[in-house]
PDB file of C-alpha atoms in Angstrom:
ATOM      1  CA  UNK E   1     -35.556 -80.735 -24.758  1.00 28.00           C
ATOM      2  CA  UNK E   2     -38.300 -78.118 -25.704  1.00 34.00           C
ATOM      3  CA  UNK E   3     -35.452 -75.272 -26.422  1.00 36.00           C
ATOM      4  CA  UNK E   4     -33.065 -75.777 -28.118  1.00 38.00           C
ATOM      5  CA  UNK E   5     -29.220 -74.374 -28.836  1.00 35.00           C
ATOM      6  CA  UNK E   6     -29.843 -72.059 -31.765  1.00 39.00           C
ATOM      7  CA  UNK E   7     -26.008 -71.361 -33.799  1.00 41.00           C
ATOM      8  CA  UNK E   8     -25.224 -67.463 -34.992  1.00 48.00           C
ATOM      9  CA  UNK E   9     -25.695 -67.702 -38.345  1.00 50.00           C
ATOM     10  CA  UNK E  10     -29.535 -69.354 -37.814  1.00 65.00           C
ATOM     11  CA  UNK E  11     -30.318 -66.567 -35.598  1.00 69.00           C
ATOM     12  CA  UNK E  12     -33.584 -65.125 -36.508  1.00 74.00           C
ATOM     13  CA  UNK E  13     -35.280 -61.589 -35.023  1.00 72.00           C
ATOM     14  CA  UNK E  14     -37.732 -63.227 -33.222  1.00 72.00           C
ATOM     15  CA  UNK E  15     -35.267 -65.700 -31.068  1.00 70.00           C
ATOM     16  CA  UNK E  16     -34.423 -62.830 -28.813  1.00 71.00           C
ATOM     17  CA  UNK E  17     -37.028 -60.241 -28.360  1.00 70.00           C
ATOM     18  CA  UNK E  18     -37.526 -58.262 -24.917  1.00 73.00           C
ATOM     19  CA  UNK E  19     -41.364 -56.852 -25.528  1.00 74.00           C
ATOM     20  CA  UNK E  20     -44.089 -55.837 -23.578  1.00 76.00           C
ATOM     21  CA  UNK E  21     -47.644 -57.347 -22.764  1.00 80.00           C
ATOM     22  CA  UNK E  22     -50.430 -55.239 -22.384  1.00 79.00           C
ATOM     23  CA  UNK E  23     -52.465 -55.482 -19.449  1.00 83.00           C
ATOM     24  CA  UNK E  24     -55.918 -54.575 -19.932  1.00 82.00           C
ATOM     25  CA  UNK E  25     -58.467 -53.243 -16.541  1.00 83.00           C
ATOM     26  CA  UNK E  26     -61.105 -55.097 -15.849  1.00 82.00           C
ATOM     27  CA  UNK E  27     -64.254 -53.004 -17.640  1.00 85.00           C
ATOM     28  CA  UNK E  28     -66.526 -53.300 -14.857  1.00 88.00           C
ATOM     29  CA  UNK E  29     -63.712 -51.911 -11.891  1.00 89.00           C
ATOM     30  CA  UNK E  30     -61.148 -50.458 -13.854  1.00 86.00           C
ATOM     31  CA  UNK E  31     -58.146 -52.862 -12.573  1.00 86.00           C
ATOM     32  CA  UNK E  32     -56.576 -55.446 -13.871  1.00 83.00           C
ATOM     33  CA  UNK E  33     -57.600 -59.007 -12.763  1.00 82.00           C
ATOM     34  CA  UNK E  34     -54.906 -61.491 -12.620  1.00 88.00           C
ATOM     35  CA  UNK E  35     -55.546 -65.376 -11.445  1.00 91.00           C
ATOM     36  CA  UNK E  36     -52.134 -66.951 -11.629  1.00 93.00           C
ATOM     37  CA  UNK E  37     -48.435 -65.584 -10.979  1.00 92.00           C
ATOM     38  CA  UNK E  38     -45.468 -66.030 -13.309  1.00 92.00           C
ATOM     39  CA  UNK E  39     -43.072 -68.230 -11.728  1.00 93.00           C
ATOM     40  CA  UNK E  40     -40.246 -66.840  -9.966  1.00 92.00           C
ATOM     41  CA  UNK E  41     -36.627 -67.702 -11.471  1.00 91.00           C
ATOM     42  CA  UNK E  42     -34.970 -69.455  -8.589  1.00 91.00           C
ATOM     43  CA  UNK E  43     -36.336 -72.475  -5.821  1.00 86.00           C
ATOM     44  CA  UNK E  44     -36.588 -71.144  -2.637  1.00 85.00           C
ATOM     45  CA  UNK E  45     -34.178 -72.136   0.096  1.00 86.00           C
ATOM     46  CA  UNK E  46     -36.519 -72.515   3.734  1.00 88.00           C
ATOM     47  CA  UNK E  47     -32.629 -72.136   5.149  1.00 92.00           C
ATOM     48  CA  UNK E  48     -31.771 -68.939   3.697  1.00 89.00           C
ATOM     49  CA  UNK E  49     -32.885 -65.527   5.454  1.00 91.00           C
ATOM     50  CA  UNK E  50     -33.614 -63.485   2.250  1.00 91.00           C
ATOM     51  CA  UNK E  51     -35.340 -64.192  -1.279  1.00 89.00           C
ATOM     52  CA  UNK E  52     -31.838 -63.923  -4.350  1.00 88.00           C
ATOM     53  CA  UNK E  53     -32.217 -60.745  -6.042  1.00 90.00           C
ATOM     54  CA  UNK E  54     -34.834 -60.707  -9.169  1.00 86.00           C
ATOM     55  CA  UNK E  55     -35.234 -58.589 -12.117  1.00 86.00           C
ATOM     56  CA  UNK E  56     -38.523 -56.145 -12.374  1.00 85.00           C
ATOM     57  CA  UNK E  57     -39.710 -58.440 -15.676  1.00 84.00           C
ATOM     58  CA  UNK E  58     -39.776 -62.032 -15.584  1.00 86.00           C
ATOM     59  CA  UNK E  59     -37.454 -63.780 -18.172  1.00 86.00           C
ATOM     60  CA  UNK E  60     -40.189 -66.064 -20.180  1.00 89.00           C
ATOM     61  CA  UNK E  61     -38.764 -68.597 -22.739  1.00 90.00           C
ATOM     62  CA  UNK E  62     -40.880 -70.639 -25.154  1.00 91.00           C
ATOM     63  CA  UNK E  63     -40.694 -74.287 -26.695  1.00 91.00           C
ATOM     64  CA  UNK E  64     -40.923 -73.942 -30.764  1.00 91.00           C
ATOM     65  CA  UNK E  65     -42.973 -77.501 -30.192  1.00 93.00           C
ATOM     66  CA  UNK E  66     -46.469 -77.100 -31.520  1.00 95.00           C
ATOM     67  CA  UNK E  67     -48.526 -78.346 -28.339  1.00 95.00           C
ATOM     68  CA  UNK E  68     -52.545 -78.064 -28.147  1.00 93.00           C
ATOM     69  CA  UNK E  69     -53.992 -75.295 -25.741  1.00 94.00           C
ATOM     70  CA  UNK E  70     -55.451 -76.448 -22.813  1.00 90.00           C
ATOM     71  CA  UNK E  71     -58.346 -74.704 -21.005  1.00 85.00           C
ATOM     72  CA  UNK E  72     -60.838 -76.511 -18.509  1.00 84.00           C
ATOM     73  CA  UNK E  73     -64.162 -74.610 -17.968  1.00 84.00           C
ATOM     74  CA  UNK E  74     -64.251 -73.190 -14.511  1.00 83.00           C
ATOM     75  CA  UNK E  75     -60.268 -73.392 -14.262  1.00 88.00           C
ATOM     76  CA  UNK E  76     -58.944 -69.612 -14.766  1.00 92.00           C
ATOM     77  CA  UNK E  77     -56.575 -68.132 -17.076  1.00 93.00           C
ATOM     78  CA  UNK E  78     -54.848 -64.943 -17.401  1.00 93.00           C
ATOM     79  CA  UNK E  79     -54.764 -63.787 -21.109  1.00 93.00           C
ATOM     80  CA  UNK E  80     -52.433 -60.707 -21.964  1.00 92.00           C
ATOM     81  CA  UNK E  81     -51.790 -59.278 -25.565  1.00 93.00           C
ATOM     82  CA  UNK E  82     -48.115 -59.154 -27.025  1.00 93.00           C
ATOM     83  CA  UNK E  83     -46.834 -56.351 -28.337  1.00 91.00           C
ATOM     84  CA  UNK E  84     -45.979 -56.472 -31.910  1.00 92.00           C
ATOM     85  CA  UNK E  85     -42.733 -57.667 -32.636  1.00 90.00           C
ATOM     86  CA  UNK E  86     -40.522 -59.950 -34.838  1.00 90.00           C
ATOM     87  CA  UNK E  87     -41.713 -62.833 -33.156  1.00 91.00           C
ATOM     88  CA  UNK E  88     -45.560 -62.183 -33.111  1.00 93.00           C
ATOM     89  CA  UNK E  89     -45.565 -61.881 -36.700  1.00 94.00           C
ATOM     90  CA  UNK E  90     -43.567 -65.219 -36.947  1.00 93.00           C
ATOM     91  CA  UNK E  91     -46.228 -66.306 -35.162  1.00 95.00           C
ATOM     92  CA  UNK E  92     -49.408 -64.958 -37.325  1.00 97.00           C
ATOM     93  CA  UNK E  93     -47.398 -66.193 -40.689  1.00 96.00           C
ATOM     94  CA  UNK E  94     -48.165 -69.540 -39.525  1.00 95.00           C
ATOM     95  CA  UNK E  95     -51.492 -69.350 -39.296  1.00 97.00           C
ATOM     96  CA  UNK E  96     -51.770 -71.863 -36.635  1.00 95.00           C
ATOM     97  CA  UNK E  97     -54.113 -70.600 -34.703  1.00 96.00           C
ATOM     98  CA  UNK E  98     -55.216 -73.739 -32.688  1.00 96.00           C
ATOM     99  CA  UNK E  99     -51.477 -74.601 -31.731  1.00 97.00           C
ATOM    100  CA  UNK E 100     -49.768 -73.042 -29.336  1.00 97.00           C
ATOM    101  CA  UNK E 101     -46.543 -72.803 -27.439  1.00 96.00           C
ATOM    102  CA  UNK E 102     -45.563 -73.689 -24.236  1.00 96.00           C
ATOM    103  CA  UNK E 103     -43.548 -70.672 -21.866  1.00 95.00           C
ATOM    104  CA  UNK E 104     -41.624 -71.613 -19.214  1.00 94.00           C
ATOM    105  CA  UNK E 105     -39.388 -69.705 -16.593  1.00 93.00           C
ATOM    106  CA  UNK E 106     -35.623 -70.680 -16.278  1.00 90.00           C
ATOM    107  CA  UNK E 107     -34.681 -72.361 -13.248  1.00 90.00           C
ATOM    108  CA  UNK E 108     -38.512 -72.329 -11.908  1.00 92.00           C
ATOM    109  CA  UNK E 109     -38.293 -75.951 -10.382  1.00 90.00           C
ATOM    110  CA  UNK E 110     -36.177 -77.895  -8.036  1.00 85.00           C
ATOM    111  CA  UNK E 111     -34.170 -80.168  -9.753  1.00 83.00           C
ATOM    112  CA  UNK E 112     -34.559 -78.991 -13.626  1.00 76.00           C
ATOM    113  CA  UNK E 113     -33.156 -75.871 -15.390  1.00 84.00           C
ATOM    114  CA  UNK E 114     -35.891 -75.147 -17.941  1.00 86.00           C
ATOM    115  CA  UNK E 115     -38.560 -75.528 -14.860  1.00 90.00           C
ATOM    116  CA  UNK E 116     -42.455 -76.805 -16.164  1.00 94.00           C
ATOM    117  CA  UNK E 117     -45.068 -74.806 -18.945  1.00 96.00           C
ATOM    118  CA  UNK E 118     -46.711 -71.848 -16.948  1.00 96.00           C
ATOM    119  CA  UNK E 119     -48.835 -71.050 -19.738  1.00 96.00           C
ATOM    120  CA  UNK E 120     -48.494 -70.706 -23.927  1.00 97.00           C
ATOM    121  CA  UNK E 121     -48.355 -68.244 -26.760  1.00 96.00           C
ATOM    122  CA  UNK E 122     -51.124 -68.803 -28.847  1.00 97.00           C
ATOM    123  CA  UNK E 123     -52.256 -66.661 -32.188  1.00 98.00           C
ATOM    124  CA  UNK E 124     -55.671 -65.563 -31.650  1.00 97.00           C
ATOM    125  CA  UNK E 125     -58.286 -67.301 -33.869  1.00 96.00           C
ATOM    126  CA  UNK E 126     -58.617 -63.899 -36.030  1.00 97.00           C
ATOM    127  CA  UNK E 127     -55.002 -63.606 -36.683  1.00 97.00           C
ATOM    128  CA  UNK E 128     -54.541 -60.403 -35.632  1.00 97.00           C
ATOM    129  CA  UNK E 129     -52.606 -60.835 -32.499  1.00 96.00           C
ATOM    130  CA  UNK E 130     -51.103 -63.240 -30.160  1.00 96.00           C
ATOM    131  CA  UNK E 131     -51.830 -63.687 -26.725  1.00 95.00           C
ATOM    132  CA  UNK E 132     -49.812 -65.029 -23.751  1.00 95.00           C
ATOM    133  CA  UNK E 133     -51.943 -67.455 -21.426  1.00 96.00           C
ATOM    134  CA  UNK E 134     -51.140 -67.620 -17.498  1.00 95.00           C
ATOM    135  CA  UNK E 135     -52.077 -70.891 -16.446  1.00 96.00           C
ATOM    136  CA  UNK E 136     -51.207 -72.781 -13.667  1.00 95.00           C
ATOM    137  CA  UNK E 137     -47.581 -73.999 -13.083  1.00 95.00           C
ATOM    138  CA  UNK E 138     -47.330 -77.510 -14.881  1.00 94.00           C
ATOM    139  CA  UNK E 139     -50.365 -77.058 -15.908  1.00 94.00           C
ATOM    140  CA  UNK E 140     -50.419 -80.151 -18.690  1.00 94.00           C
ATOM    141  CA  UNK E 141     -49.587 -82.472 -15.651  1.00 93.00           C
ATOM    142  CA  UNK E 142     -52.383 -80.464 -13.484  1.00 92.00           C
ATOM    143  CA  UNK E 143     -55.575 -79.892 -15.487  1.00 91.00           C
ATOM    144  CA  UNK E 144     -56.203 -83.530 -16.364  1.00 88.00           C
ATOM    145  CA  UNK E 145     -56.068 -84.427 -12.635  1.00 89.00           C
ATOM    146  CA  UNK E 146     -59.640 -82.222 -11.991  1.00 82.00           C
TER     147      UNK E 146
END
């Protein structure tokens, strides 16, 4: 499984972090420009009258698995900035920046709890920050298929 039970005493400051992304305006207009949504945190029900309650900022969790980024030309991404934190230096310390991992939203498909990757955290090649990438849902299943 790509997360894994973590005990107390490994606990490091990065396992747990609740941080902001920036969102940067498009230059040319001045707004942002987003392609793909973060998955919502439940399956919807067709039977049900109303949507389950959500909270304002998605819950993103990440796979410690290094996996290879995966961009197709003419397939968008959305790429947003972390804010500094425990984990994005983690990150930068490893100096890995043509690995990435995969982010997922809890209970974002059907019949599985972790739900598919929705996009990865990746270092950026300078090693200055680290970047969140949007992509598709399942995207490693999707992208080869075009």
């Amino acid at each position: 499984a790509p997360v894994e039970a973590i005990s107390k005493s490994s606990l490091q400051p990065w396992h747990c972090c609740h941080k902001l992304i920036y969102v940067r305006p498009n230059p040319k207009t001045g707004v942002p420009i987003g392609h793909w949504p973060i998955p919502e945190a439940f399956w919807p029900d067709q039977n049900s009258p109303t949507l389950p309650p959500r909270s304002a900022h998605p819950h993103v969790r990440f796979s410690c698995l290094d996996s290879e980024p995966m961009v197709i030309d003419k397939v968008p991404f959305d790429k947003y900035e972390l804010e500094p934190s425990p984990l994005t230096q983690f990150i930068l310390e490893r100096k890995s920046p043509h690995t990435c991992w995969q982010v997922f939203v809890c209970n974002s498909a059907k019949y599985s709890d972790l739900g598919q990757p929705c996009g990865y955290l990746k270092a950026s090649t300078a090693l200055n920050c680290v970047n969140l990438f949007v992509m598709p849902y399942n995207y490693p299943v999707l992208l080869p298929l075009l």
